[in-house]
Amino acid sequence: MSRLGRPKRQALVWRGGLLAILVLIPSVIASQFMLEVLPHPGFRLLNDSLATVFGFLFGWISIGLWISLAGAVLLLFRRRSRLESGAQASKEAPARTALVMPVYREDPAQICARLEAIYRSLAATDRLSQFDFFLLSDSNDADAWVEEEVAWADLRARLGADARIFYRRRRNNIKRKSGNIADFCRRWGRQYRYMVILDADSLMSGRLLTRLVELMEGNPTVGLIQTLPAAIHQNTLFGRVQQFANRLYGPVFAAGLHFWHVSEGHYWGHNAIIRVAPFVRHCALPRLPGAGAFGGEIMSHDFVEAALLRRAGWGVWLEPGLEGSYEETPPTLLDELKRDRRWAQGNMQHARLVFARGIVSPHRVVFLNGIMSYVSSLLWLAFLVLSSIEAVWHALVPPRYFPSTHVLFPIWPVWHPEWAVALFWFTLAILFVPKVLAIALTAVRGRMRSFGGTLRLLAGVVLESVLSAILAPVRMLFHTVFVVSVLAGRKTQWGPQARGDSSTTWRQALRYHSAGTILAVVWGSLIYVISPHYFWWLLPVMAAWLIAIPVSVWISRVRPGVAARRLGLFLTPEEIEPPALLQLFAECARAPSLKRGTAARGFLAAIVDPAVNALHCALLKPSGTLSDGVALSRQQLILMAIKDGPRALSAHDRLRILSDRETVMTLHWRVWALRDPRARYWLDEARVSGTLPRPNSPVAQASS
Amino acid sequence: MVFDERAQGRVRMMPLDVSGPEEIRARLRSYLAVLGVPPDLADAWVEKAAEGASHGGQAFLKLQGCMSDALLAQAPGVEDASGCAALWRLSAWLSADVRRLATLPLSPPLTRQSMASERLKP
């Protein structure tokens, strides 16, 4: 049953039809033109394949053009959000809203600083009492677990005892992030009308959060509103370029998505508000049958959750006009590619859901779009391979002037390089029009100064375009490998995400980019020898692969990023005039943390430090009645820990110890009562980082 | 508190815990210093815990008793016997009012519900 009225359905149908026409017809024409551009007479199967692949690629890039064009028009002429104009006054009691931040082995001080900034920003709106905060940990590392608890206690101590910020760690992190949120919904979801999903690097202002709740209240058929997060806090050159591009081009593109998708929009998994009840009712994710990369848990859960909400009749809106939503982007190319490896698998998995029952067409398109984000790289490489074969073919095989008998006139080989050049420039124009639109819109709205002024903005765009052109072939090669490995059934692991200012080392760059460099040398040399004319067409791609190692290292560094900033390049509005929320975050990140009695950290602190041990015990449930077998196994674990010290404990042993309150308590007191040499296993281990007893203290002397 | 070590066919018995009175006192003092317990209170508790204790295990057990008594004196309603000493340590670290800390909800009450069955058919 749809909650949308007939006019909205009709709007969706005509928009979908129009976009299909705008993309399909030019793609077919471009494909046909490519056939004309290719040398004649050629190898027919090869030419047809080339034209088909080109048609797909042309269609793919032209989608970006039409989205941006619609976005630019929308931003230029539309002043008021569609959701705002449709909002009705709510008569219900103020809605309770949960802010949930699922984390997995993140820097706990940073995530707590973000929560504190959001909390303080909300407090300034006088609506804080409507909101509860949840730090939902899936960390499966003993050290990370304990440090998260300490950072949370620190946060509660700073904000006061009444701050409703809660910490929960899942023992079994099944279904990863989606399972983490589902676990929250099962435990506490009933108490909240809405939940705002935050990533570990998300920041959202109090004003935006209250606005989102108002929009949900005023639009009772809406199930989810996705905001457009602006990229912030980048210092590496790569990060700064991405941040600049995101900030300049992102709003136009997002407005275009808003136009074409209307209430059947995107959900990116964070910086979004969700109506809890329908989410609980309709968005439990299935485990896909079968093994390999296409089976098992759904990795890119956000697209699927949006599709399920919409299938149940709830609107899913991407609302790009709301200010105050921020996120961080990967600091280096390799970090971005590691993230892409996960996304590639998740998106490819959606191939099994494209034809799932009841999903609305726009969400099927979202699935296909996600798949094409990575498969397009495979197509691009296939295009390069096929065109190289074509060039080699024409270079090595002499033309047949009389392909069949009984022909009066010879068939001359025909090739129109000027047509090829024209097609090249036309394709390039399609790629660049969205950038031009974004610049024009920024100028029309008088926001050039927010990017450092007209000259600096234009210089930034030129440099960003050059870097994008260099990185596109590198990304293409990696994405192709990802797609092939997914098709081969290889699964990716779930690792923590890189944040902050990490840089790529030469060793890492060599490891990951050298295959591309070798490929460029071999492929480029062969083409240069066999078909020198075609070599120049391939050069931009081959050159990008050739220089990938130094480029990847250089752009991952902070120094060129900072130098660019000093020159006023790649500036964003948030840097020119930092919003109150970002200033608040900077203050929170600098705030002194709780004084700790020892320098022990992580697992060691939970056992040795009396305060951290007490905190950890307070957060664990009482052990309850244990079977003889379990009790014996825990006794053995304690004995092993006493006998051999912390270094002898495996990661799993440490988690087992930390998971049981009685075991943690018992071990704590036993460790403090131990004599040398076993006390040293623990206390010295802690003292290495500055804890007691001091080397010349009576304890150390007496023990020795 | 002894631990058997079987080495080369011989059984050697050795105490696991600190045993000399000074060693015990020093260890207790260090513990309370790490926790930031005021010196007067720390001295009193060290004497009380070390008195009659033949090894560290006994002394620290008595210290737990001191902490539990202190907690119960301020927050008599606390029922979690094993957690009393931990709660007192926590309040000492956070400089928090014990009564307030004992009743502070660490998470909202659970209101469990199940998510609907998964019905997505590829």
CSV table of N, CA, C and O in Angstrom, one decimal, chain A residues 134 152 156 161-162 166 175 182 185-191 279-281 284-286 308 311 352-353 356-357 594-595 597-598 610-611 613-615 618 643 661-662 665 668-670 672-675 678-679 692 699 702-703, chain B residues 1 3 5 14-19 22-23 26-27 30-31 33-35 56-57 60-61 63-64 67 80 82-83 85-87 89-90 93-94 100 104-122:
chain,number,residue,atom,x,y,z
A,134,PHE,N,23.3,7.4,21.8
A,134,PHE,CA,23.7,6.0,22.0
A,134,PHE,C,25.0,5.8,21.3
A,134,PHE,O,25.1,6.0,20.0
A,152,TRP,N,33.8,7.3,27.1
A,152,TRP,CA,32.4,7.5,27.4
A,152,TRP,C,32.2,8.1,28.8
A,152,TRP,O,31.5,9.0,29.0
A,156,ARG,N,30.6,11.6,29.9
A,156,ARG,CA,29.6,11.8,30.9
A,156,ARG,C,30.0,12.7,32.1
A,156,ARG,O,29.2,13.5,32.6
A,161,ALA,N,26.1,14.4,35.2
A,161,ALA,CA,25.5,13.1,35.5
A,161,ALA,C,24.2,12.9,34.8
A,161,ALA,O,23.8,11.7,34.5
A,162,ASP,N,23.5,14.0,34.5
A,162,ASP,CA,22.2,13.8,33.8
A,162,ASP,C,22.2,13.7,32.3
A,162,ASP,O,21.2,13.5,31.7
A,166,PHE,N,24.5,7.1,26.3
A,166,PHE,CA,24.6,5.7,26.8
A,166,PHE,C,25.6,4.9,25.9
A,166,PHE,O,25.7,5.2,24.7
A,175,LYS,N,26.0,-9.2,11.3
A,175,LYS,CA,25.5,-8.3,10.3
A,175,LYS,C,26.1,-6.9,10.5
A,175,LYS,O,25.5,-5.9,10.1
A,182,ALA,N,20.1,-2.7,14.2
A,182,ALA,CA,18.9,-3.5,14.4
A,182,ALA,C,18.8,-3.9,15.9
A,182,ALA,O,17.8,-4.0,16.5
A,185,CYS,N,17.4,-1.2,17.8
A,185,CYS,CA,16.0,-1.1,17.6
A,185,CYS,C,15.2,-2.1,18.4
A,185,CYS,O,14.2,-1.8,19.0
A,186,ARG,N,15.8,-3.3,18.5
A,186,ARG,CA,15.1,-4.4,19.3
A,186,ARG,C,15.1,-4.0,20.8
A,186,ARG,O,14.2,-4.2,21.5
A,187,ARG,N,16.2,-3.5,21.3
A,187,ARG,CA,16.3,-3.2,22.7
A,187,ARG,C,15.6,-2.0,23.1
A,187,ARG,O,14.9,-2.0,24.1
A,188,TRP,N,15.8,-0.9,22.4
A,188,TRP,CA,15.3,0.4,22.9
A,188,TRP,C,14.4,1.2,21.8
A,188,TRP,O,13.9,2.2,22.1
A,189,GLY,N,14.3,0.6,20.6
A,189,GLY,CA,13.6,1.3,19.6
A,189,GLY,C,12.2,1.7,19.9
A,189,GLY,O,11.7,2.8,19.4
A,190,ARG,N,11.5,1.0,20.7
A,190,ARG,CA,10.1,1.2,21.0
A,190,ARG,C,9.9,2.6,21.7
A,190,ARG,O,8.9,3.2,21.7
A,191,GLN,N,11.0,3.0,22.4
A,191,GLN,CA,10.9,4.3,23.2
A,191,GLN,C,11.1,5.5,22.3
A,191,GLN,O,11.0,6.7,22.8
A,279,PHE,N,10.7,1.3,10.3
A,279,PHE,CA,12.0,0.7,10.1
A,279,PHE,C,12.1,-0.7,10.7
A,279,PHE,O,12.5,-1.6,10.2
A,280,VAL,N,11.6,-0.7,12.0
A,280,VAL,CA,11.6,-2.0,12.7
A,280,VAL,C,10.7,-3.0,12.0
A,280,VAL,O,11.0,-4.2,11.9
A,281,ARG,N,9.6,-2.5,11.5
A,281,ARG,CA,8.6,-3.4,10.9
A,281,ARG,C,9.0,-3.9,9.5
A,281,ARG,O,8.7,-5.1,9.2
A,284,ALA,N,14.2,-5.3,8.5
A,284,ALA,CA,15.1,-6.4,8.9
A,284,ALA,C,15.7,-7.0,7.7
A,284,ALA,O,15.0,-7.5,6.8
A,285,LEU,N,17.0,-7.0,7.6
A,285,LEU,CA,17.6,-7.4,6.4
A,285,LEU,C,17.7,-9.0,6.3
A,285,LEU,O,18.1,-9.6,7.3
A,286,PRO,N,17.4,-9.5,5.2
A,286,PRO,CA,17.6,-11.0,5.1
A,286,PRO,C,19.1,-11.4,4.8
A,286,PRO,O,19.9,-10.5,4.5
A,308,LEU,N,13.4,-1.0,1.1
A,308,LEU,CA,12.3,-1.7,1.9
A,308,LEU,C,11.3,-0.7,2.5
A,308,LEU,O,10.1,-1.0,2.5
A,311,ARG,N,9.2,0.4,-0.3
A,311,ARG,CA,8.3,-0.7,-0.7
A,311,ARG,C,7.1,-0.8,0.2
A,311,ARG,O,6.0,-1.1,-0.2
A,352,ARG,N,21.4,-9.2,-6.9
A,352,ARG,CA,20.4,-10.2,-6.6
A,352,ARG,C,19.1,-9.6,-6.2
A,352,ARG,O,18.1,-10.3,-6.0
A,353,LEU,N,19.1,-8.3,-5.9
A,353,LEU,CA,17.9,-7.7,-5.4
A,353,LEU,C,17.2,-6.7,-6.4
A,353,LEU,O,16.1,-6.2,-6.1
A,356,ALA,N,13.9,-8.0,-7.1
A,356,ALA,CA,13.2,-8.4,-5.9
A,356,ALA,C,11.7,-7.9,-6.0
A,356,ALA,O,11.5,-6.8,-6.4
A,357,ARG,N,10.8,-8.7,-5.4
A,357,ARG,CA,9.4,-8.3,-5.5
A,357,ARG,C,9.1,-7.0,-4.7
A,357,ARG,O,9.5,-6.9,-3.6
A,594,LEU,N,39.7,12.8,31.7
A,594,LEU,CA,39.7,12.3,33.1
A,594,LEU,C,41.2,11.9,33.5
A,594,LEU,O,41.8,11.3,32.7
A,595,LYS,N,41.6,12.3,34.7
A,595,LYS,CA,42.9,12.0,35.1
A,595,LYS,C,42.9,10.5,35.5
A,595,LYS,O,42.0,10.0,36.2
A,597,GLY,N,44.9,7.1,37.1
A,597,GLY,CA,46.0,6.8,38.0
A,597,GLY,C,47.2,6.1,37.5
A,597,GLY,O,48.3,6.2,38.0
A,598,THR,N,47.0,5.4,36.4
A,598,THR,CA,48.1,4.7,35.8
A,598,THR,C,48.2,5.1,34.3
A,598,THR,O,47.2,5.6,33.8
A,610,PRO,N,42.6,0.6,39.2
A,610,PRO,CA,41.4,0.4,40.1
A,610,PRO,C,40.2,1.1,39.5
A,610,PRO,O,39.1,0.6,39.6
A,611,ALA,N,40.4,2.3,39.0
A,611,ALA,CA,39.3,3.1,38.5
A,611,ALA,C,38.7,2.5,37.2
A,611,ALA,O,37.5,2.3,37.1
A,613,ASN,N,39.0,-0.5,36.1
A,613,ASN,CA,38.5,-1.8,36.4
A,613,ASN,C,37.0,-1.6,37.0
A,613,ASN,O,36.1,-2.3,36.6
A,614,ALA,N,36.9,-0.6,37.9
A,614,ALA,CA,35.6,-0.4,38.5
A,614,ALA,C,34.6,0.0,37.4
A,614,ALA,O,33.4,-0.4,37.4
A,615,LEU,N,35.0,0.9,36.5
A,615,LEU,CA,34.1,1.3,35.4
A,615,LEU,C,33.7,0.1,34.6
A,615,LEU,O,32.5,0.0,34.3
A,618,ALA,N,31.3,-2.0,36.4
A,618,ALA,CA,29.9,-1.4,36.5
A,618,ALA,C,29.1,-1.5,35.2
A,618,ALA,O,27.9,-1.6,35.2
A,643,LYS,N,49.7,-16.9,36.1
A,643,LYS,CA,50.9,-17.6,35.9
A,643,LYS,C,51.8,-17.0,34.8
A,643,LYS,O,53.0,-16.9,35.0
A,661,ARG,N,32.1,-10.3,34.5
A,661,ARG,CA,32.4,-9.4,35.6
A,661,ARG,C,33.2,-10.0,36.7
A,661,ARG,O,34.2,-9.5,37.3
A,662,GLU,N,32.8,-11.2,37.1
A,662,GLU,CA,33.5,-11.9,38.2
A,662,GLU,C,35.0,-12.1,37.9
A,662,GLU,O,35.8,-12.0,38.7
A,665,MET,N,36.9,-8.8,38.0
A,665,MET,CA,37.1,-8.4,39.4
A,665,MET,C,38.1,-9.3,40.1
A,665,MET,O,39.0,-8.8,40.8
A,668,HIS,N,41.6,-8.7,38.9
A,668,HIS,CA,42.1,-7.3,39.4
A,668,HIS,C,42.7,-7.5,40.8
A,668,HIS,O,43.8,-7.1,41.1
A,669,TRP,N,41.9,-8.1,41.7
A,669,TRP,CA,42.4,-8.1,43.1
A,669,TRP,C,43.6,-9.1,43.2
A,669,TRP,O,44.5,-8.9,44.0
A,670,ARG,N,43.5,-10.2,42.5
A,670,ARG,CA,44.6,-11.2,42.5
A,670,ARG,C,45.9,-10.5,42.0
A,670,ARG,O,47.0,-10.8,42.6
A,672,TRP,N,46.8,-7.4,42.1
A,672,TRP,CA,47.4,-6.5,43.1
A,672,TRP,C,48.0,-7.2,44.3
A,672,TRP,O,48.8,-6.6,45.0
A,673,ALA,N,47.5,-8.4,44.6
A,673,ALA,CA,48.0,-9.1,45.7
A,673,ALA,C,49.3,-9.9,45.4
A,673,ALA,O,49.9,-10.5,46.3
A,674,LEU,N,49.6,-10.1,44.2
A,674,LEU,CA,50.7,-11.0,43.7
A,674,LEU,C,52.1,-10.5,44.2
A,674,LEU,O,52.3,-9.3,44.3
A,675,ARG,N,52.9,-11.5,44.5
A,675,ARG,CA,54.3,-11.1,44.8
A,675,ARG,C,55.1,-11.3,43.5
A,675,ARG,O,54.6,-11.8,42.5
A,678,ARG,N,55.6,-12.6,39.6
A,678,ARG,CA,54.3,-12.6,38.8
A,678,ARG,C,53.7,-11.2,38.8
A,678,ARG,O,53.0,-10.8,37.9
A,679,ALA,N,53.9,-10.5,39.9
A,679,ALA,CA,53.3,-9.1,40.0
A,679,ALA,C,53.9,-8.3,38.8
A,679,ALA,O,53.2,-7.4,38.3
A,692,LEU,N,52.7,2.3,38.6
A,692,LEU,CA,53.4,1.9,39.8
A,692,LEU,C,53.7,0.4,39.8
A,692,LEU,O,53.1,-0.2,38.9
A,699,VAL,N,57.9,-1.2,47.6
A,699,VAL,CA,57.3,-2.4,47.1
A,699,VAL,C,58.3,-3.1,46.2
A,699,VAL,O,58.4,-4.3,46.3
A,702,ALA,N,61.0,-4.5,48.4
A,702,ALA,CA,60.6,-5.7,49.2
A,702,ALA,C,60.4,-6.9,48.3
A,702,ALA,O,60.7,-8.0,48.6
A,703,SER,N,59.8,-6.6,47.1
A,703,SER,CA,59.4,-7.8,46.2
A,703,SER,C,60.7,-8.4,45.7
A,703,SER,O,60.8,-9.6,45.5
B,1,MET,N,47.5,-19.1,50.0
B,1,MET,CA,47.6,-18.8,48.6
B,1,MET,C,48.9,-19.3,48.0
B,1,MET,O,50.0,-18.7,48.1
B,3,PHE,N,51.0,-21.9,45.0
B,3,PHE,CA,50.9,-22.4,43.6
B,3,PHE,C,51.9,-23.5,43.4
B,3,PHE,O,53.0,-23.4,43.8
B,5,GLU,N,54.4,-25.7,41.5
B,5,GLU,CA,55.1,-25.8,40.2
B,5,GLU,C,55.8,-27.1,40.1
B,5,GLU,O,56.6,-27.4,41.0
B,14,MET,N,55.5,-22.4,46.5
B,14,MET,CA,55.9,-21.0,46.7
B,14,MET,C,54.6,-20.2,46.8
B,14,MET,O,53.6,-20.4,46.2
B,15,PRO,N,54.8,-19.2,47.7
B,15,PRO,CA,53.6,-18.3,47.9
B,15,PRO,C,53.3,-17.4,46.7
B,15,PRO,O,54.3,-17.0,46.0
B,16,LEU,N,52.1,-17.3,46.4
B,16,LEU,CA,51.7,-16.4,45.2
B,16,LEU,C,51.7,-15.0,45.5
B,16,LEU,O,52.0,-14.1,44.7
B,17,ASP,N,51.2,-14.7,46.8
B,17,ASP,CA,51.0,-13.3,47.1
B,17,ASP,C,52.1,-12.7,48.0
B,17,ASP,O,52.9,-13.4,48.6
B,18,VAL,N,52.1,-11.4,48.0
B,18,VAL,CA,53.1,-10.7,48.9
B,18,VAL,C,52.7,-11.1,50.3
B,18,VAL,O,51.5,-11.4,50.7
B,19,SER,N,53.7,-11.3,51.2
B,19,SER,CA,53.4,-11.9,52.5
B,19,SER,C,54.0,-11.0,53.7
B,19,SER,O,53.3,-11.0,54.7
B,22,GLU,N,55.3,-5.3,55.7
B,22,GLU,CA,55.6,-4.1,55.0
B,22,GLU,C,55.3,-4.1,53.6
B,22,GLU,O,54.8,-3.1,53.0
B,23,GLU,N,55.5,-5.3,53.0
B,23,GLU,CA,55.2,-5.5,51.6
B,23,GLU,C,53.7,-5.3,51.4
B,23,GLU,O,53.2,-4.6,50.4
B,26,ALA,N,52.8,-1.6,51.8
B,26,ALA,CA,53.2,-0.8,50.6
B,26,ALA,C,52.3,-1.1,49.4
B,26,ALA,O,52.0,-0.1,48.7
B,27,ARG,N,52.0,-2.3,49.2
B,27,ARG,CA,51.1,-2.6,48.1
B,27,ARG,C,49.7,-1.9,48.2
B,27,ARG,O,49.2,-1.4,47.3
B,30,SER,N,50.0,1.8,47.7
B,30,SER,CA,50.2,2.1,46.2
B,30,SER,C,48.8,2.0,45.6
B,30,SER,O,48.5,2.9,44.7
B,31,TYR,N,48.1,1.0,45.9
B,31,TYR,CA,46.7,0.8,45.3
B,31,TYR,C,45.9,2.1,45.6
B,31,TYR,O,45.2,2.6,44.7
B,33,ALA,N,46.8,5.0,46.5
B,33,ALA,CA,47.4,6.2,45.9
B,33,ALA,C,47.0,6.3,44.4
B,33,ALA,O,46.6,7.4,43.9
B,34,VAL,N,47.0,5.2,43.7
B,34,VAL,CA,46.6,5.2,42.3
B,34,VAL,C,45.1,5.7,42.2
B,34,VAL,O,44.8,6.4,41.3
B,35,LEU,N,44.3,5.3,43.1
B,35,LEU,CA,42.9,5.6,43.1
B,35,LEU,C,42.7,7.1,43.6
B,35,LEU,O,41.6,7.6,43.4
B,56,GLY,N,48.8,-11.0,50.8
B,56,GLY,CA,48.2,-9.9,50.1
B,56,GLY,C,46.7,-10.2,49.8
B,56,GLY,O,45.9,-9.2,49.8
B,57,GLY,N,46.4,-11.4,49.5
B,57,GLY,CA,45.0,-11.7,49.1
B,57,GLY,C,44.1,-11.4,50.2
B,57,GLY,O,43.0,-10.8,50.0
B,60,PHE,N,43.8,-7.5,50.6
B,60,PHE,CA,42.9,-6.8,49.6
B,60,PHE,C,41.5,-7.2,49.8
B,60,PHE,O,40.6,-6.4,49.5
B,61,LEU,N,41.2,-8.4,50.3
B,61,LEU,CA,39.8,-8.7,50.6
B,61,LEU,C,39.3,-7.8,51.7
B,61,LEU,O,38.1,-7.3,51.6
B,63,LEU,N,40.4,-4.8,52.3
B,63,LEU,CA,40.2,-3.5,51.7
B,63,LEU,C,38.9,-3.4,50.9
B,63,LEU,O,38.2,-2.3,51.0
B,64,GLN,N,38.6,-4.4,50.3
B,64,GLN,CA,37.2,-4.4,49.6
B,64,GLN,C,36.1,-4.2,50.6
B,64,GLN,O,35.2,-3.5,50.3
B,67,MET,N,35.9,-0.6,51.5
B,67,MET,CA,35.2,0.2,50.4
B,67,MET,C,33.7,-0.1,50.4
B,67,MET,O,32.9,0.8,50.3
B,80,ASP,N,23.8,-4.8,45.2
B,80,ASP,CA,24.9,-5.5,44.5
B,80,ASP,C,26.1,-5.6,45.3
B,80,ASP,O,27.0,-4.8,45.3
B,82,SER,N,28.7,-7.6,45.3
B,82,SER,CA,30.0,-7.8,44.7
B,82,SER,C,30.5,-6.5,44.0
B,82,SER,O,31.7,-6.3,43.8
B,83,GLY,N,29.5,-5.7,43.7
B,83,GLY,CA,29.8,-4.5,42.9
B,83,GLY,C,30.0,-3.3,43.8
B,83,GLY,O,30.4,-2.2,43.4
B,85,ALA,N,32.3,-2.5,46.1
B,85,ALA,CA,33.7,-1.9,46.2
B,85,ALA,C,34.0,-1.2,44.8
B,85,ALA,O,34.6,-0.2,44.8
B,86,ALA,N,33.5,-1.8,43.7
B,86,ALA,CA,33.8,-1.2,42.4
B,86,ALA,C,33.1,0.1,42.3
B,86,ALA,O,33.6,1.1,41.8
B,87,LEU,N,31.8,0.2,42.9
B,87,LEU,CA,31.1,1.4,42.8
B,87,LEU,C,31.8,2.5,43.6
B,87,LEU,O,31.8,3.7,43.2
B,89,ARG,N,35.0,2.7,44.2
B,89,ARG,CA,36.2,3.1,43.4
B,89,ARG,C,35.8,4.1,42.3
B,89,ARG,O,36.5,5.1,42.0
B,90,LEU,N,34.7,3.7,41.7
B,90,LEU,CA,34.2,4.6,40.6
B,90,LEU,C,33.9,6.0,41.1
B,90,LEU,O,34.2,7.0,40.4
B,93,TRP,N,37.0,7.9,41.7
B,93,TRP,CA,37.7,8.4,40.5
B,93,TRP,C,37.0,9.6,39.9
B,93,TRP,O,37.6,10.5,39.5
B,94,LEU,N,35.6,9.4,39.8
B,94,LEU,CA,34.9,10.5,39.1
B,94,LEU,C,34.5,11.6,40.0
B,94,LEU,O,33.8,12.6,39.6
B,100,ARG,N,24.1,9.2,44.1
B,100,ARG,CA,23.7,9.6,42.8
B,100,ARG,C,24.2,8.6,41.8
B,100,ARG,O,23.5,8.1,40.9
B,104,LEU,N,22.2,6.0,39.1
B,104,LEU,CA,22.3,6.6,37.8
B,104,LEU,C,22.1,5.5,36.7
B,104,LEU,O,22.7,4.4,36.7
B,105,PRO,N,21.1,5.6,35.8
B,105,PRO,CA,20.9,4.6,34.8
B,105,PRO,C,22.0,4.6,33.8
B,105,PRO,O,22.3,5.6,33.2
B,106,LEU,N,22.6,3.4,33.6
B,106,LEU,CA,23.7,3.4,32.6
B,106,LEU,C,23.2,3.2,31.2
B,106,LEU,O,23.9,3.4,30.3
B,107,SER,N,21.9,2.7,31.2
B,107,SER,CA,21.3,2.6,29.9
B,107,SER,C,19.8,2.8,30.1
B,107,SER,O,19.3,2.5,31.3
B,108,PRO,N,19.0,3.2,29.2
B,108,PRO,CA,17.5,3.3,29.4
B,108,PRO,C,17.0,1.9,29.6
B,108,PRO,O,17.6,0.9,29.2
B,109,PRO,N,15.8,1.8,30.3
B,109,PRO,CA,15.2,0.4,30.5
B,109,PRO,C,15.0,-0.2,29.1
B,109,PRO,O,14.6,0.4,28.2
B,110,LEU,N,15.2,-1.5,29.1
B,110,LEU,CA,15.0,-2.3,27.9
B,110,LEU,C,13.5,-2.4,27.6
B,110,LEU,O,12.7,-2.7,28.5
B,111,THR,N,13.1,-2.2,26.4
B,111,THR,CA,11.7,-2.4,25.9
B,111,THR,C,11.8,-3.2,24.7
B,111,THR,O,11.7,-2.7,23.6
B,112,ARG,N,12.1,-4.5,24.9
B,112,ARG,CA,12.4,-5.3,23.7
B,112,ARG,C,11.3,-5.5,22.8
B,112,ARG,O,10.1,-5.5,23.1
B,113,GLN,N,11.6,-5.6,21.5
B,113,GLN,CA,10.7,-5.9,20.5
B,113,GLN,C,11.5,-6.6,19.4
B,113,GLN,O,12.7,-6.5,19.3
B,114,SER,N,10.7,-7.4,18.6
B,114,SER,CA,11.5,-8.1,17.5
B,114,SER,C,11.3,-7.3,16.2
B,114,SER,O,10.3,-6.7,16.0
B,115,MET,N,12.3,-7.4,15.4
B,115,MET,CA,12.1,-6.9,14.0
B,115,MET,C,11.4,-7.9,13.2
B,115,MET,O,11.5,-9.1,13.4
B,116,ALA,N,10.5,-7.4,12.3
B,116,ALA,CA,9.7,-8.3,11.5
B,116,ALA,C,10.5,-9.3,10.7
B,116,ALA,O,11.7,-9.0,10.4
B,117,SER,N,9.9,-10.4,10.4
B,117,SER,CA,10.7,-11.4,9.7
B,117,SER,C,11.1,-10.9,8.4
B,117,SER,O,10.5,-10.0,7.8
B,118,GLU,N,12.2,-11.5,7.9
B,118,GLU,CA,12.8,-11.0,6.6
B,118,GLU,C,12.0,-11.6,5.4
B,118,GLU,O,11.9,-12.8,5.3
B,119,ARG,N,11.5,-10.7,4.6
B,119,ARG,CA,10.7,-11.1,3.6
B,119,ARG,C,11.1,-10.7,2.2
B,119,ARG,O,10.3,-10.6,1.3
B,120,LEU,N,12.4,-10.4,2.1
B,120,LEU,CA,12.9,-9.9,0.8
B,120,LEU,C,13.3,-11.1,-0.1
B,120,LEU,O,14.2,-11.9,0.3
B,121,LYS,N,12.5,-11.3,-1.1
B,121,LYS,CA,12.8,-12.5,-2.0
B,121,LYS,C,13.5,-12.1,-3.2
B,121,LYS,O,12.9,-11.5,-4.1
B,122,PRO,N,14.8,-12.5,-3.4
B,122,PRO,CA,15.5,-12.1,-4.6
B,122,PRO,C,14.9,-12.8,-5.8
B,122,PRO,O,14.4,-14.0,-5.7
